[in-house]
Coordinates of C-alpha atoms and ligand atoms in Angstrom, one line a residue:
M170 CA 178.8 -75.1 38.8
Q171 CA 178.0 -78.3 40.4
N172 CA 177.2 -81.4 38.5
V173 CA 174.0 -82.4 40.1
L174 CA 174.0 -86.0 39.0
G175 CA 177.7 -86.4 39.7
S176 CA 177.3 -85.2 43.2
F177 CA 174.5 -87.6 43.8
G178 CA 174.9 -89.3 47.1
R179 CA 177.8 -87.3 48.1
S180 CA 177.7 -86.3 51.6
R181 CA 176.2 -82.9 52.1
A182 CA 177.8 -82.7 55.5
R183 CA 178.9 -79.2 56.4
R184 CA 182.4 -79.2 57.7
Y185 CA 183.3 -76.6 60.3
Q186 CA 186.9 -76.0 60.5
P187 CA 188.4 -75.4 64.0
S188 CA 189.0 -71.8 63.0
G189 CA 186.3 -69.4 62.0
D190 CA 183.4 -68.6 64.2
R191 CA 184.4 -71.1 66.7
V192 CA 182.0 -72.0 69.5
T193 CA 183.5 -73.0 72.8
F194 CA 182.2 -74.0 76.2
A195 CA 182.2 -70.3 77.2
D196 CA 179.2 -69.9 74.9
V197 CA 177.2 -72.6 76.6
A198 CA 175.8 -71.8 80.0
G199 CA 173.3 -73.1 82.5
I200 CA 173.7 -76.8 81.6
D201 CA 176.7 -77.6 83.6
E202 CA 176.2 -81.3 84.1
A203 CA 176.0 -81.9 80.3
K204 CA 179.1 -79.7 79.9
A205 CA 181.1 -81.6 82.5
E206 CA 180.3 -84.9 80.8
L207 CA 181.3 -83.6 77.5
A208 CA 184.5 -82.2 78.8
E209 CA 185.6 -85.8 79.1
V210 CA 184.9 -86.3 75.5
V211 CA 187.0 -83.3 74.6
D212 CA 189.9 -84.8 76.6
F213 CA 189.6 -88.1 74.6
L214 CA 189.8 -86.1 71.4
R215 CA 192.8 -84.1 72.6
H216 CA 194.8 -86.8 74.1
P217 CA 193.6 -90.1 72.7
D218 CA 196.9 -91.8 73.5
K219 CA 196.6 -91.1 77.2
Y220 CA 193.5 -93.3 77.3
R221 CA 194.7 -95.9 74.8
K222 CA 197.9 -96.6 76.7
L223 CA 195.8 -97.8 79.6
G224 CA 193.7 -100.0 77.4
G225 CA 190.6 -97.8 77.7
R226 CA 188.2 -97.9 74.9
I227 CA 187.3 -94.4 73.6
P228 CA 183.6 -93.9 73.4
H229 CA 182.2 -94.0 69.9
G230 CA 178.8 -92.4 70.3
V231 CA 177.4 -89.8 72.6
L232 CA 173.7 -89.1 72.5
L233 CA 172.5 -85.7 73.7
S234 CA 168.8 -85.7 74.5
G235 CA 166.7 -82.8 75.7
L236 CA 163.9 -80.5 74.9
P237 CA 164.1 -78.3 71.8
G238 CA 166.3 -75.2 72.3
T239 CA 168.2 -76.5 75.4
G240 CA 171.5 -76.2 73.5
K241 CA 172.2 -79.7 72.1
T242 CA 173.5 -78.5 68.8
L243 CA 175.4 -75.7 70.5
L244 CA 177.1 -78.2 72.8
A245 CA 178.2 -80.4 70.0
R246 CA 179.7 -77.5 68.2
A247 CA 181.4 -76.4 71.4
V248 CA 183.0 -79.8 71.8
A249 CA 184.5 -79.5 68.4
G250 CA 185.7 -76.0 69.2
E251 CA 187.2 -77.0 72.5
A252 CA 188.9 -80.1 71.1
D253 CA 190.1 -78.1 68.1
V254 CA 189.0 -80.9 65.7
P255 CA 187.0 -80.8 62.5
F256 CA 183.3 -81.1 63.0
F257 CA 181.1 -82.7 60.4
S258 CA 177.4 -82.1 60.9
M259 CA 174.3 -83.4 59.3
A260 CA 170.7 -83.5 60.1
A261 CA 169.3 -87.0 60.0
S262 CA 166.3 -85.8 58.0
E263 CA 168.6 -84.8 55.2
F264 CA 169.7 -88.4 54.9
V265 CA 166.3 -89.5 54.2
E266 CA 165.4 -88.8 50.6
A267 CA 162.9 -90.4 48.3
I268 CA 165.5 -92.5 46.4
V269 CA 166.4 -95.6 48.2
G270 CA 170.1 -95.9 48.8
V271 CA 171.1 -92.3 48.7
G272 CA 170.9 -91.9 52.5
A273 CA 173.1 -94.9 53.1
S274 CA 175.7 -93.7 50.6
R275 CA 175.7 -90.3 52.2
V276 CA 176.4 -91.8 55.6
R277 CA 179.3 -93.9 54.1
D278 CA 180.7 -90.7 52.6
L279 CA 180.3 -88.7 55.7
F280 CA 182.2 -91.3 57.8
T281 CA 184.9 -91.6 55.2
Q282 CA 185.6 -87.9 55.3
A283 CA 185.6 -87.9 59.1
K284 CA 188.0 -90.8 59.3
E285 CA 190.4 -89.1 56.9
A286 CA 190.3 -86.0 59.1
A287 CA 190.5 -87.8 62.4
P288 CA 190.5 -86.9 65.2
A289 CA 187.1 -85.5 64.3
I290 CA 183.5 -85.3 65.3
V291 CA 180.5 -86.4 63.4
F292 CA 177.3 -84.8 64.5
I293 CA 174.0 -86.3 63.5
D294 CA 171.2 -83.9 64.5
E295 CA 167.6 -85.0 64.8
L296 CA 168.7 -88.6 65.1
D297 CA 165.1 -89.7 65.8
A298 CA 164.2 -88.9 62.1
I299 CA 166.1 -92.1 61.1
G300 CA 166.6 -93.8 64.4
R301 CA 163.0 -94.5 65.3
S302 CA 162.4 -97.9 66.7
R303 CA 161.9 -100.3 63.9
T304 CA 159.3 -102.3 65.9
S305 CA 157.2 -99.4 66.9
G306 CA 154.1 -98.5 64.9
V307 CA 150.8 -100.2 64.7
A308 CA 150.8 -104.0 64.5
G309 CA 150.3 -105.3 61.0
F310 CA 152.1 -102.4 59.3
S311 CA 155.7 -102.5 58.5
G312 CA 157.6 -100.0 60.6
G313 CA 158.7 -97.1 58.5
N314 CA 160.2 -97.0 55.1
D315 CA 163.1 -98.8 53.6
E316 CA 165.2 -95.8 53.1
R317 CA 165.1 -94.8 56.7
E318 CA 166.0 -98.3 57.7
Q319 CA 168.9 -98.6 55.2
T320 CA 170.3 -95.3 56.4
L321 CA 170.0 -96.4 60.0
N322 CA 171.7 -99.7 59.3
Q323 CA 174.6 -97.9 57.5
I324 CA 175.2 -95.7 60.6
L325 CA 175.2 -98.8 62.8
T326 CA 177.7 -100.5 60.4
E327 CA 180.0 -97.5 60.3
M328 CA 180.0 -97.3 64.1
D329 CA 180.7 -101.0 64.4
G330 CA 183.5 -100.6 62.0
F331 CA 185.4 -98.2 64.3
D332 CA 188.4 -99.9 65.8
S333 CA 190.2 -98.8 68.9
S334 CA 192.4 -96.6 66.9
T335 CA 189.7 -94.5 65.3
S336 CA 189.5 -91.2 66.9
V337 CA 186.1 -90.3 65.5
I338 CA 183.4 -89.6 67.9
V339 CA 179.8 -89.5 66.8
I340 CA 177.5 -87.1 68.7
G341 CA 173.8 -87.6 68.1
A342 CA 171.1 -85.3 69.2
T343 CA 167.4 -85.9 69.7
N344 CA 164.5 -84.5 71.6
R345 CA 162.7 -87.9 71.4
P346 CA 165.1 -90.4 73.0
D347 CA 162.1 -92.6 73.9
V348 CA 161.4 -93.5 70.3
L349 CA 165.0 -94.5 69.3
D350 CA 165.7 -97.9 68.1
Q351 CA 167.4 -100.0 70.8
A352 CA 170.1 -101.1 68.4
L353 CA 171.4 -97.5 68.4
L354 CA 171.9 -97.5 72.1
R355 CA 173.9 -100.7 72.4
P356 CA 177.4 -100.7 73.8
G357 CA 179.9 -99.5 71.1
R358 CA 177.2 -97.3 69.5
F359 CA 175.5 -94.4 71.3
D360 CA 176.3 -95.9 74.7
R361 CA 176.9 -92.6 76.4
R362 CA 173.7 -90.7 77.0
I363 CA 173.7 -87.2 78.2
A364 CA 170.4 -85.5 79.2
V365 CA 170.4 -81.8 78.6
Q366 CA 168.0 -80.4 81.1
P367 CA 166.2 -77.1 80.9
P368 CA 168.1 -74.5 82.9
D369 CA 167.1 -73.6 86.5
R370 CA 167.1 -70.0 87.7
A371 CA 170.8 -69.6 88.1
G372 CA 171.3 -71.3 84.8
R373 CA 169.0 -68.9 83.1
E374 CA 170.9 -66.0 84.5
A375 CA 174.1 -67.5 83.2
I376 CA 172.6 -67.9 79.8
L377 CA 171.4 -64.3 79.8
K378 CA 174.9 -63.2 80.7
V379 CA 176.3 -65.1 77.7
H380 CA 173.8 -63.6 75.3
T381 CA 174.1 -60.0 76.6
R382 CA 177.9 -60.0 76.3
G383 CA 177.9 -57.8 73.3
V384 CA 174.8 -55.8 74.3
P385 CA 175.0 -52.5 76.0
L386 CA 172.7 -52.8 79.0
G387 CA 171.1 -49.9 81.0
P388 CA 172.1 -49.6 84.7
D389 CA 168.5 -50.7 85.7
V390 CA 168.8 -54.1 84.0
D391 CA 168.9 -56.9 86.5
L392 CA 169.6 -60.2 84.8
G393 CA 168.9 -62.1 88.0
R394 CA 165.5 -60.7 88.1
I395 CA 164.8 -61.5 84.5
A396 CA 166.0 -65.1 85.2
A397 CA 163.5 -65.3 88.1
T398 CA 160.6 -64.3 85.9
T399 CA 161.3 -66.7 83.1
P400 CA 160.7 -70.2 84.5
G401 CA 160.3 -72.8 81.8
M402 CA 162.3 -70.9 79.2
V403 CA 165.3 -72.6 77.7
G404 CA 168.5 -71.3 76.1
A405 CA 166.9 -70.6 72.7
D406 CA 164.0 -68.7 74.3
L407 CA 166.4 -66.6 76.4
A408 CA 168.6 -65.8 73.4
N409 CA 165.4 -64.7 71.6
L410 CA 164.4 -62.6 74.5
V411 CA 167.7 -60.7 74.5
N412 CA 167.4 -60.2 70.7
E413 CA 163.8 -58.9 70.9
A414 CA 164.7 -56.5 73.7
A415 CA 167.6 -55.2 71.6
L416 CA 165.4 -54.7 68.6
L417 CA 162.8 -53.0 70.6
A418 CA 165.4 -50.6 72.1
A419 CA 166.7 -49.8 68.7
R420 CA 163.2 -49.1 67.4
R421 CA 162.7 -46.7 70.4
N422 CA 166.0 -45.0 69.7
H423 CA 167.4 -46.0 73.1
Q424 CA 171.2 -45.7 73.5
V425 CA 171.2 -48.8 75.7
V426 CA 168.9 -51.7 76.2
D427 CA 167.0 -51.0 79.4
E428 CA 164.7 -52.7 81.8
S429 CA 161.5 -51.5 80.0
D430 CA 162.8 -53.0 76.8
F431 CA 163.2 -56.4 78.5
T432 CA 159.9 -56.2 80.2
D433 CA 158.0 -55.3 77.0
A434 CA 159.9 -57.9 74.9
L435 CA 159.0 -60.6 77.5
E436 CA 155.4 -59.6 77.4
R437 CA 155.4 -59.7 73.6
I438 CA 157.0 -63.2 73.6
V439 CA 154.8 -64.6 76.4
L440 CA 151.5 -63.0 75.6
G441 CA 151.9 -62.6 71.8
A442 CA 152.1 -59.4 69.8
E443 CA 149.1 -57.0 70.1
R444 CA 146.8 -57.2 67.2
Q445 CA 144.6 -54.5 65.7
V446 CA 141.1 -55.8 65.3
M447 CA 137.8 -54.1 65.5
M448 CA 135.7 -55.6 68.2
S449 CA 132.1 -54.8 68.7
V450 CA 131.0 -53.4 72.0
E451 CA 129.3 -56.6 72.8
D452 CA 132.4 -58.7 72.0
R453 CA 134.5 -56.6 74.2
R454 CA 132.1 -56.9 77.1
R455 CA 132.0 -60.6 76.6
T456 CA 135.8 -60.9 76.5
A457 CA 136.1 -58.7 79.6
Y458 CA 133.8 -61.0 81.5
H459 CA 135.5 -64.1 80.2
E460 CA 139.0 -63.0 81.3
A461 CA 137.6 -61.6 84.6
G462 CA 136.1 -65.0 85.2
H463 CA 139.5 -66.7 84.8
A464 CA 141.1 -64.2 87.0
I465 CA 138.5 -64.2 89.8
V466 CA 138.6 -68.0 90.0
G467 CA 142.4 -67.8 90.0
M468 CA 142.4 -65.4 92.8
L469 CA 139.8 -67.1 95.0
T470 CA 140.9 -70.7 94.5
E471 CA 143.3 -72.3 96.9
G472 CA 146.3 -73.7 95.1
A473 CA 145.9 -71.7 92.0
D474 CA 149.0 -69.8 90.7
P475 CA 148.8 -66.1 91.4
V476 CA 147.3 -63.9 88.7
R477 CA 149.9 -61.7 87.1
K478 CA 148.2 -59.9 84.4
V479 CA 144.9 -59.7 82.6
S480 CA 144.3 -58.1 79.3
I481 CA 141.5 -57.7 76.8
I482 CA 143.8 -56.5 74.0
P483 CA 143.7 -59.1 71.3
R484 CA 147.0 -60.9 70.8
G485 CA 147.9 -63.7 68.5
V486 CA 144.7 -65.7 68.1
A487 CA 143.3 -64.8 71.5
L488 CA 140.9 -62.0 72.2
G489 CA 142.1 -61.6 75.7
V490 CA 144.5 -63.3 78.1
T491 CA 144.8 -64.0 81.7
F492 CA 148.2 -64.8 82.8
A493 CA 149.1 -66.7 86.0
A494 CA 152.4 -68.0 87.1
P495 CA 153.9 -69.6 90.2
E496 CA 156.5 -67.9 92.4
S497 CA 159.3 -70.1 91.2
D498 CA 160.0 -73.0 89.0
R499 CA 157.6 -75.9 89.5
F500 CA 158.5 -79.5 88.8
N501 CA 155.7 -81.2 90.6
Y502 CA 152.0 -80.3 91.3
R503 CA 149.9 -81.5 94.2
E504 CA 146.4 -82.8 93.4
P505 CA 144.5 -79.7 94.7
E506 CA 146.8 -77.5 92.5
V507 CA 145.8 -79.6 89.5
H508 CA 142.2 -79.3 90.3
A509 CA 142.7 -75.5 90.7
K510 CA 144.1 -75.4 87.1
I511 CA 141.0 -77.0 85.8
N512 CA 138.8 -74.5 87.7
V513 CA 140.8 -71.5 86.5
A514 CA 140.5 -72.8 82.9
L515 CA 136.7 -73.2 83.3
G516 CA 136.4 -69.7 84.8
G517 CA 136.1 -67.9 81.5
R518 CA 133.3 -69.9 80.1
A519 CA 131.5 -70.1 83.4
A520 CA 131.5 -66.3 83.7
E521 CA 129.9 -66.1 80.3
E522 CA 127.3 -68.5 81.5
V523 CA 126.6 -66.7 84.7
V524 CA 126.5 -63.2 83.1
F525 CA 125.1 -63.8 79.6
G526 CA 123.2 -67.1 80.2
E527 CA 125.0 -68.6 77.2
T528 CA 128.5 -69.5 76.1
S529 CA 130.5 -68.7 73.1
T530 CA 133.3 -70.2 70.9
G531 CA 135.9 -68.2 72.8
A532 CA 136.4 -71.0 75.3
E533 CA 137.7 -73.5 72.8
S534 CA 141.4 -73.6 73.9
D535 CA 140.4 -73.5 77.6
I536 CA 138.3 -76.6 77.0
Q537 CA 141.1 -78.4 75.3
Q538 CA 143.5 -77.5 78.0
L539 CA 141.3 -78.6 80.9
T540 CA 140.2 -81.8 79.2
E541 CA 143.8 -82.7 78.7
I542 CA 144.6 -82.0 82.4
A543 CA 141.6 -84.1 83.5
R544 CA 142.7 -87.0 81.3
Q545 CA 146.2 -87.0 82.6
M546 CA 144.9 -86.9 86.2
V547 CA 142.9 -90.0 85.6
G548 CA 145.1 -91.9 83.2
R549 CA 148.7 -91.0 84.3
W550 CA 148.8 -89.4 87.7
G551 CA 146.6 -91.8 89.5
M552 CA 144.3 -89.0 90.8
S553 CA 141.1 -90.8 90.3
S554 CA 140.0 -93.5 92.9
A555 CA 138.0 -95.3 90.3
I556 CA 141.1 -96.1 88.2
G557 CA 143.7 -95.9 90.9
P558 CA 147.4 -95.6 90.3
V559 CA 147.4 -97.4 87.0
A560 CA 148.8 -95.8 83.8
V561 CA 146.2 -96.2 81.2
I562 CA 147.2 -93.4 78.8
P563 CA 150.3 -94.3 76.9
R564 CA 153.1 -91.7 77.1
D565 CA 153.8 -89.8 74.0
G566 CA 155.7 -91.7 71.4
Q567 CA 155.1 -95.1 72.9
G568 CA 152.2 -95.9 70.6
P569 CA 149.6 -98.3 71.7
F570 CA 152.1 -100.6 73.4
L571 CA 152.8 -99.2 76.8
P572 CA 155.2 -101.6 78.5
G573 CA 153.9 -102.8 81.8
A574 CA 150.5 -101.2 81.4
A575 CA 149.7 -102.3 78.0
E576 CA 146.2 -103.0 76.7
V577 CA 143.4 -101.0 78.1
S578 CA 140.2 -102.8 78.1
P579 CA 137.1 -101.2 76.7
H580 CA 135.7 -101.3 80.2
T581 CA 138.6 -99.3 81.6
Q582 CA 138.5 -96.9 78.7
Q583 CA 134.8 -96.2 79.5
L584 CA 135.8 -95.7 83.2
V585 CA 138.4 -93.2 82.2
D586 CA 135.9 -91.3 80.1
D587 CA 133.4 -91.3 82.9
E588 CA 136.0 -90.1 85.4
V589 CA 137.1 -87.3 83.2
R590 CA 133.5 -86.2 82.8
R591 CA 132.9 -86.4 86.5
I592 CA 136.0 -84.3 87.3
V593 CA 135.1 -81.6 84.8
D594 CA 131.4 -81.6 85.8
E595 CA 132.1 -81.2 89.4
A596 CA 134.6 -78.4 88.7
H597 CA 132.1 -76.7 86.5
D598 CA 129.5 -76.7 89.3
D599 CA 132.0 -75.4 91.8
V600 CA 133.2 -72.6 89.5
V601 CA 129.7 -71.4 88.6
A602 CA 128.7 -71.3 92.3
L603 CA 131.9 -69.4 93.1
L604 CA 131.3 -66.8 90.4
R605 CA 127.6 -66.4 91.4
E606 CA 128.7 -65.8 95.0
N607 CA 131.2 -63.3 93.9
R608 CA 129.3 -61.6 91.2
S609 CA 130.1 -58.1 92.5
K610 CA 133.8 -58.8 92.2
L611 CA 133.4 -60.2 88.8
D612 CA 131.5 -57.1 87.7
A613 CA 134.0 -54.8 89.2
L614 CA 137.0 -56.5 87.5
A615 CA 135.2 -56.7 84.1
T616 CA 134.4 -53.0 84.4
A617 CA 138.0 -52.1 85.2
L618 CA 139.2 -54.2 82.2
L619 CA 136.8 -52.4 79.9
E620 CA 138.2 -49.1 81.0
H621 CA 142.0 -50.0 81.2
E622 CA 142.3 -53.0 78.8
T623 CA 145.3 -54.3 80.7
L624 CA 145.8 -54.7 84.4
D625 CA 148.9 -55.7 86.2
E626 CA 148.9 -58.0 89.2
E627 CA 148.4 -55.3 91.8
D628 CA 145.6 -53.6 89.9
V629 CA 143.8 -56.9 89.2
Y630 CA 143.5 -57.7 92.9
A631 CA 142.6 -54.1 93.8
A632 CA 140.0 -53.8 91.1
A633 CA 138.4 -57.1 92.2
G634 CA 138.7 -56.2 95.8
V635 CA 140.5 -59.4 96.7
E636 CA 143.2 -59.4 99.3
R637 CA 146.4 -60.8 98.0
A638 CA 147.8 -63.6 100.1
A639 CA 151.1 -62.7 101.8
K640 CA 153.9 -63.5 99.4
P641 CA 157.6 -63.0 99.1
P642 CA 158.3 -59.5 97.7
A643 CA 159.3 -58.4 94.2
D644 CA 159.6 -60.7 91.3
S645 CA 156.0 -60.1 90.7
Y646 CA 156.1 -60.1 86.9
A647 CA 156.7 -63.7 86.3
A648 CA 156.6 -65.1 82.8
A649 CA 156.0 -68.8 82.9
A650 CA 153.8 -68.8 79.8
H651 CA 153.5 -72.5 79.9
T652 CA 153.4 -73.5 83.5
R653 CA 154.0 -77.1 82.6
V654 CA 151.8 -79.6 84.2
D655 CA 153.5 -82.7 82.9
G656 CA 155.5 -85.0 85.0
Ligands
ATP811 N1 172.7 -73.5 77.3 C1 172.7 -72.5 76.4 N2 173.6 -71.5 76.6 C2 173.7 -70.5 75.7 N3 172.9 -70.3 74.7 C3 172.0 -71.3 74.4 C4 171.9 -72.4 75.3 N4 170.9 -73.2 74.8 C5 170.5 -72.7 73.7 N5 171.1 -71.5 73.4 C6 170.9 -70.6 72.3 O1 169.8 -71.1 71.6 C7 170.2 -71.4 70.2 C8 169.6 -72.7 69.8 O2 170.0 -73.8 70.6 P1 170.3 -75.2 70.0 O3 170.1 -75.2 68.5 O4 171.6 -75.7 70.4 O5 169.2 -76.1 70.6 P2 168.9 -77.6 70.4 O6 168.8 -78.2 71.8 O7 169.8 -78.2 69.4 O8 167.4 -77.6 69.9 P3 166.6 -78.6 68.9 O9 166.3 -79.8 69.7 O10 165.5 -77.8 68.5 O11 167.6 -78.8 67.7 C9 171.7 -71.5 70.3 O12 172.3 -71.2 69.1 C10 172.1 -70.5 71.4 O13 172.1 -69.2 70.8
MG812 MG1 169.5 -78.8 67.5

């Protein structure tokens, strides 16, 4: 029985004892740079005297930043496990409660506990929930609420209060390092910053190895191949993939998890689960032409990613899906490739126009996607000669104040809008012309889709009668659901 009022303000930090289900570096894979940097922190915690003797100042704060699911929380726990020290963890959002003062007192309490248990680790997850820059926000409004600010100030005070003999290391994690208050990043606070990058192909294979340790795998399972077909996936996605494959295998009464379980699990994750809906004959026909339009444009446009799969089985919110993915991880796209993405996105709607003489609501997400790409081309990537290489769209989280490229005049804004429109209009004309010229291919592919519902890479090209460009063998089923176009 807990006295609710009495425990008011008490830290709700969860304490992980070094024993128990201990996480170590062996559980973390594919992010070796971050691991190497943290190995140093582990050494500080294990042998603080070694460093103090030489007058070194032990770091107080380490900030892990990286996309969701890359393994930041896991890494922090692994540091505690490796160093064999208590681990106090708390999500910053838990600090922030409606009643002013509670957050700050929780922070005080958390640090008191940690100092008593030192050497120890304090882990503050989702640091950006309290550590957002106090000056950001729209001019004229006070930045954020008092509670957040008091909590943040208390963290800063606690960290400043560490003397050289305090063996408490604060690890913070965020996926928005760009919005953090500068005060948090000053020397003596979170002055070590470690970027946790999404894993590359070898890294993905290593992560799959970790997560299949306790999973009986069929002899046909090739983790290297799965890694090759999952560009863009991070640790959490891969852990999920292994789990889905295992569940699928169980449902199918398999004795081991085999290749087909992985392939189907991946398809489910990437394309969404199939959905039972009644579609009218007319809707099916329209969907078939819509998807065939994406695919034909994808196959016939220079610089477009190869088409891997086309399906008119409804999944998630989509009636159909055309799935294209590059041969390997992409970090950078050339201008023609970006144009190709816009063209492919327009292909579905354009096919409806060409075939039915009218469009439907089915193109909504395509339109969103291609408009966004066109805006980035003009406003961030300098791919419009009218604007030139000037950043006029603020990056996410920087609000209206973009350092160095601040205010955008109404004139420039108009120019951006005009350029976006021009790019999309030109692409639209090209795509409609392309589909008119290749109407027979479009018809053939749509017919094949109506018959088979789902076509794999080879069958798509065969049905449309398009020669596949010579490509490296195998690895054909790639699963980059979100071939990212940013940065
Ligand atoms: N590098 C990795 N190696 C092994 N497993 C990983 C890795 N990254 C993530 N995972 C798996 O995904 C799960 C979730 O990862 P984690 O919570 O550490 O991500 P995160 O970076 O903290 O994400 P968020 O920003 O959403 O909090 C882990 O518990 C683990 O199972
Ligand atoms: Mg996390």
